[in-house]
Short mmCIF file of C-alpha atoms in Angstrom, two decimals:
data_model
loop_
_atom_site.label_atom_id
_atom_site.label_comp_id
_atom_site.label_asym_id
_atom_site.label_seq_id
_atom_site.Cartn_x
_atom_site.Cartn_y
_atom_site.Cartn_z
CA UNK G 6 147.31 315.10 12.38
CA UNK G 7 149.29 313.19 14.12
CA UNK G 8 147.90 309.05 15.59
CA UNK G 9 148.37 309.92 19.19
CA UNK G 10 145.81 313.30 18.29
CA UNK G 11 143.29 311.26 17.28
CA UNK G 12 143.43 308.79 20.04
CA UNK G 13 143.53 311.82 22.64
CA UNK G 14 140.30 313.47 20.77
CA UNK G 15 137.93 310.25 21.34
CA UNK G 16 137.91 310.60 25.11
CA UNK G 17 137.79 313.94 25.65
CA UNK G 18 134.79 314.46 23.29
CA UNK G 19 133.29 312.01 25.40
CA UNK G 20 133.90 313.15 28.71
CA UNK G 21 132.31 316.57 27.04
CA UNK G 22 129.56 314.51 26.03
CA UNK G 23 129.17 312.64 29.60
CA UNK G 24 129.36 316.69 31.40
CA UNK G 25 126.44 318.04 28.76
CA UNK G 26 124.63 314.05 30.12
CA UNK G 27 124.81 314.17 33.74
CA UNK G 28 124.22 317.97 33.95
CA UNK G 29 120.45 316.38 32.26
CA UNK G 30 120.25 314.01 34.09
CA UNK G 31 121.26 316.57 37.84
CA UNK G 32 118.73 318.75 36.13
CA UNK G 33 116.22 315.73 36.65
CA UNK G 34 117.13 314.56 39.97
CA UNK G 35 116.49 317.61 41.14
CA UNK G 36 112.68 317.93 40.03
CA UNK G 37 113.25 320.62 37.14
CA UNK G 38 111.28 320.97 34.69
CA UNK G 39 111.03 318.08 31.11
CA UNK G 40 111.94 321.12 29.04
CA UNK G 41 115.01 322.05 30.88
CA UNK G 42 117.25 318.61 30.53
CA UNK G 43 116.07 318.98 26.67
CA UNK G 44 116.67 321.96 25.87
CA UNK G 45 119.91 321.70 27.53
CA UNK G 46 120.45 318.65 25.38
CA UNK G 47 118.86 320.53 21.37
CA UNK G 48 121.85 323.07 22.31
CA UNK G 49 124.50 321.34 22.98
CA UNK G 50 123.53 319.77 18.86
CA UNK G 51 122.73 322.42 17.92
CA UNK G 52 126.06 323.51 18.43
CA UNK G 53 127.91 320.85 17.07
CA UNK G 54 126.42 321.28 14.38
CA UNK G 55 126.44 325.63 13.78
CA UNK G 56 130.31 325.44 15.35
CA UNK G 57 131.75 322.05 13.13
CA UNK G 58 133.67 325.36 10.84
CA UNK G 59 135.02 327.29 13.44
CA UNK G 60 138.74 326.77 13.33
CA UNK G 61 138.73 326.91 9.42
CA UNK G 62 138.54 330.46 9.76
CA UNK G 63 139.04 331.56 12.78
CA UNK G 64 140.49 334.82 13.17
CA UNK G 65 136.52 336.03 11.38
CA UNK G 66 134.33 334.07 13.66
CA UNK G 67 136.51 334.64 17.15
CA UNK G 68 136.21 339.09 15.52
CA UNK G 69 132.33 338.40 15.34
CA UNK G 70 132.63 337.14 19.27
CA UNK G 71 134.15 340.05 19.70
CA UNK G 72 131.95 342.43 18.16
CA UNK G 73 128.57 340.43 19.68
CA UNK G 74 129.36 340.66 23.45
CA UNK G 75 130.65 344.36 23.06
CA UNK G 76 127.26 344.79 21.14
CA UNK G 77 125.01 343.16 24.23
CA UNK G 78 126.77 345.41 26.98
CA UNK G 79 126.31 348.63 24.27
CA UNK G 80 123.23 348.15 23.09
CA UNK G 81 121.67 345.06 24.71
CA UNK G 82 118.14 345.47 27.37
CA UNK G 83 119.38 346.67 30.37
CA UNK G 84 118.00 344.23 33.64
CA UNK G 85 118.56 345.63 37.01
CA UNK G 86 121.07 347.34 35.46
CA UNK G 87 123.02 345.04 33.62
CA UNK G 88 122.97 343.95 30.01
CA UNK G 89 124.05 340.87 29.24
CA UNK G 90 121.58 338.61 27.73
CA UNK G 91 119.58 338.92 24.42
CA UNK G 92 116.18 337.44 24.18
CA UNK G 93 116.00 334.85 21.32
CA UNK G 94 112.47 333.69 21.28
CA UNK G 95 111.25 332.64 24.63
CA UNK G 96 115.14 331.96 25.10
CA UNK G 97 117.04 334.12 26.93
CA UNK G 98 121.05 333.49 25.88
CA UNK G 99 123.58 335.37 27.39
CA UNK G 100 126.39 335.90 24.95
CA UNK G 101 128.96 336.45 27.03
CA UNK G 102 128.70 333.13 27.99
CA UNK G 103 128.95 331.38 24.44
CA UNK G 104 131.49 333.05 23.42
CA UNK G 105 134.20 334.44 25.83
CA UNK G 106 135.67 330.78 27.28
CA UNK G 107 136.29 329.28 23.67
CA UNK G 108 137.50 333.55 22.90
CA UNK G 109 140.32 333.30 25.83
CA UNK G 110 141.35 329.01 24.41
CA UNK G 111 141.89 330.42 20.50
CA UNK G 112 144.00 333.52 21.97
CA UNK G 113 145.32 330.42 24.26
CA UNK G 114 146.55 328.94 20.81
CA UNK G 115 147.45 331.77 19.46
CA UNK G 116 147.67 334.84 20.05
CA UNK G 117 147.71 336.71 16.65
CA UNK G 118 145.94 340.05 16.56
CA UNK G 119 142.84 338.99 15.67
CA UNK G 120 142.33 336.77 18.75
CA UNK G 121 143.68 339.29 20.87
CA UNK G 122 141.72 341.94 19.66
CA UNK G 123 137.76 339.39 19.56
CA UNK G 124 139.08 339.16 23.18
CA UNK G 125 139.88 343.09 23.61
CA UNK G 126 136.44 343.58 23.09
CA UNK G 127 134.88 340.86 24.73
CA UNK G 128 136.46 342.12 28.10
CA UNK G 129 135.59 345.52 27.80
CA UNK G 130 132.30 344.38 27.04
CA UNK G 131 132.80 341.65 30.47
CA UNK G 132 132.86 345.73 32.31
CA UNK G 133 130.73 347.31 30.97
CA UNK G 134 127.48 345.01 31.90
CA UNK G 135 128.81 343.59 34.11
CA UNK G 136 129.64 340.40 34.32
CA UNK G 137 131.95 339.45 37.33
CA UNK G 138 131.32 335.08 37.03
CA UNK G 139 132.30 335.64 33.66
CA UNK G 140 135.22 338.13 34.15
CA UNK G 141 136.37 336.17 36.76
CA UNK G 142 136.83 333.07 35.74
CA UNK G 143 138.77 334.97 32.42
CA UNK G 144 140.88 336.99 34.27
CA UNK G 145 142.33 333.40 35.94
CA UNK G 146 142.72 331.44 32.58
CA UNK G 147 144.66 334.16 31.20
CA UNK G 148 146.58 334.48 34.27
CA UNK G 149 147.52 330.69 34.46
CA UNK G 150 148.67 330.66 30.73
CA UNK G 151 151.70 333.97 31.07
CA UNK G 152 154.56 331.33 32.01
CA UNK G 153 153.59 329.13 28.92
CA UNK G 154 152.70 332.45 26.54
CA UNK G 155 155.31 334.04 27.70
CA UNK G 156 154.41 337.52 24.92
CA UNK G 157 154.22 341.16 25.64
CA UNK G 158 150.48 340.34 23.95
CA UNK G 159 149.82 337.46 26.54
CA UNK G 160 150.87 339.69 29.31
CA UNK G 161 148.63 342.54 28.54
CA UNK G 162 145.65 340.80 28.04
CA UNK G 163 146.00 339.35 31.95
CA UNK G 164 146.88 342.66 33.21
CA UNK G 165 143.57 344.16 30.62
CA UNK G 166 141.64 340.47 32.37
CA UNK G 167 142.52 341.01 35.85
CA UNK G 168 141.30 345.62 35.61
CA UNK G 169 138.12 344.46 34.11
CA UNK G 170 137.65 341.84 36.97
CA UNK G 171 138.24 344.32 39.23
CA UNK G 172 136.41 346.92 37.93
CA UNK G 173 133.25 344.96 37.91
CA UNK G 174 133.88 344.22 41.74
CA UNK G 175 133.16 347.72 41.77
CA UNK G 176 130.37 347.66 40.12
CA UNK G 177 126.26 346.47 41.67
CA UNK G 178 125.80 343.55 41.09
CA UNK G 179 122.24 342.54 42.75
CA UNK G 180 120.39 339.76 40.42
CA UNK G 181 119.05 337.34 42.66
CA UNK G 182 118.67 333.20 41.85
CA UNK G 183 116.77 331.85 39.75
CA UNK G 184 115.81 327.83 40.71
CA UNK G 185 117.79 325.34 38.80
CA UNK G 186 119.26 327.98 36.82
CA UNK G 187 122.42 329.39 39.37
CA UNK G 188 122.94 328.23 42.98
CA UNK G 189 122.65 325.29 41.40
CA UNK G 190 125.86 323.72 44.61
CA UNK G 191 123.32 325.27 46.98
CA UNK G 192 120.84 323.13 45.86
CA UNK G 193 121.82 320.14 45.83
CA UNK G 194 122.39 319.63 49.40
CA UNK G 195 120.39 316.82 51.14
CA UNK G 196 120.27 315.21 47.83
CA UNK G 197 122.79 312.27 47.61
CA UNK G 198 122.53 311.59 43.96
CA UNK G 199 122.59 314.84 42.49
CA UNK G 200 125.61 315.66 44.61
CA UNK G 201 127.67 312.50 43.08
CA UNK G 202 125.96 313.86 39.94
CA UNK G 203 127.29 317.12 40.79
CA UNK G 204 130.99 315.83 41.60
CA UNK G 205 131.02 313.87 38.75
CA UNK G 206 129.78 316.23 35.58
CA UNK G 207 132.64 318.83 36.92
CA UNK G 208 135.61 315.62 37.07
CA UNK G 209 134.03 315.27 33.46
CA UNK G 210 133.96 318.83 31.93
CA UNK G 211 137.63 319.08 33.69
CA UNK G 212 138.93 316.39 31.77
CA UNK G 213 138.77 317.64 28.14
CA UNK G 214 140.79 320.53 28.88
CA UNK G 215 143.58 317.83 30.85
CA UNK G 216 143.53 315.78 28.26
CA UNK G 217 144.49 318.30 25.94
CA UNK G 218 147.25 319.89 28.34
CA UNK G 219 148.61 315.92 28.69
CA UNK G 220 148.81 315.54 25.24
CA UNK G 221 150.89 318.65 24.39
CA UNK G 222 151.94 320.10 27.93
CA UNK G 223 153.96 323.44 25.80
CA UNK G 224 150.04 323.88 24.16
CA UNK G 225 148.12 326.15 27.18
CA UNK G 226 145.02 325.80 24.93
CA UNK G 227 144.49 322.79 27.90
CA UNK G 228 145.24 325.50 31.00
CA UNK G 229 143.02 328.29 29.43
CA UNK G 230 140.38 325.41 29.26
CA UNK G 231 140.78 324.04 32.66
CA UNK G 232 140.88 327.29 34.12
CA UNK G 233 138.16 329.38 32.13
CA UNK G 234 135.63 326.14 32.93
CA UNK G 235 136.85 325.95 36.14
CA UNK G 236 136.89 329.40 37.36
CA UNK G 237 132.98 329.89 35.99
CA UNK G 238 131.83 326.82 38.29
CA UNK G 239 133.84 328.59 41.14
CA UNK G 240 131.11 331.49 40.33
CA UNK G 241 128.90 329.66 40.43
CA UNK G 242 128.86 327.56 44.03
CA UNK G 243 130.09 331.52 45.33
CA UNK G 244 127.44 333.50 43.66
CA UNK G 245 124.69 333.84 42.10
CA UNK G 246 125.53 333.33 38.21
CA UNK G 247 124.46 330.54 35.86
CA UNK G 248 125.84 326.90 36.53
CA UNK G 249 127.08 326.04 33.51
CA UNK G 250 126.12 322.44 31.53
CA UNK G 251 124.96 321.24 35.23
CA UNK G 252 122.82 323.97 35.56
CA UNK G 253 120.04 325.01 33.36
CA UNK G 254 120.96 327.01 30.51
CA UNK G 255 121.38 327.12 27.26
CA UNK G 256 124.02 329.33 26.96
CA UNK G 257 126.68 327.35 29.16
CA UNK G 258 126.07 324.68 27.32
CA UNK G 259 126.30 325.81 24.12
CA UNK G 260 129.31 328.02 25.24
CA UNK G 261 131.20 324.85 26.42
CA UNK G 262 130.51 322.71 23.06
CA UNK G 263 132.15 325.60 21.50
CA UNK G 264 135.24 325.39 23.62
CA UNK G 265 135.98 321.42 23.00
CA UNK G 266 135.40 322.27 19.36
CA UNK G 267 138.43 325.06 19.07
CA UNK G 268 139.97 323.19 21.89
#
């Protein structure tokens, strides 16, 4: 580990944690139940503790993650024909939102066979569920890393991601939004403080990837980090998809923390 790496890790972690804190503040400003920001905060702490060893056995965890997303699509209980969630007590978790972003970033860092197979399983699962928002974000990230990782594996994965996204556009997705989870940007209209907090939160969410890119311009992980989370935020602004980190939902928070850990 170089000295520069230590210096750059601090600001990246600070911005990431600030994004989670701003998300909690936003929930309070728009009148969400106090348990919502509390659950987001607890999810962040648990993700930090659980994800500490991700890099030590990254191939194993990647394969396990890809298999988990695929299992959700094949075995999950559909809601209006869409199988994206698993129940954990009173919580409903979305494995694709937890696992696809770190899988994309891990593949961008090291596009070997294990990370490639894991990501391919997850992408196929996004088409089966279907999950248009996450599929679009993954396609955006993988297309953007092609110039920096010009290999057959990366180009093939980008083609697969675009094809899956195209398939999801053909599938019906009629689920409505849930207050404080989806339609967060629309709900902030007329609340100047909430708008400012959301804007700062978006900047803080994208900052860790930007810091990584400035640290290592030839490493595609930073680009993947920016693109996958920007894509998820765009999907949330455009349709009834969860607003990660800045809205209520443990899945988005966990996925964001895991993304920072594999970055």
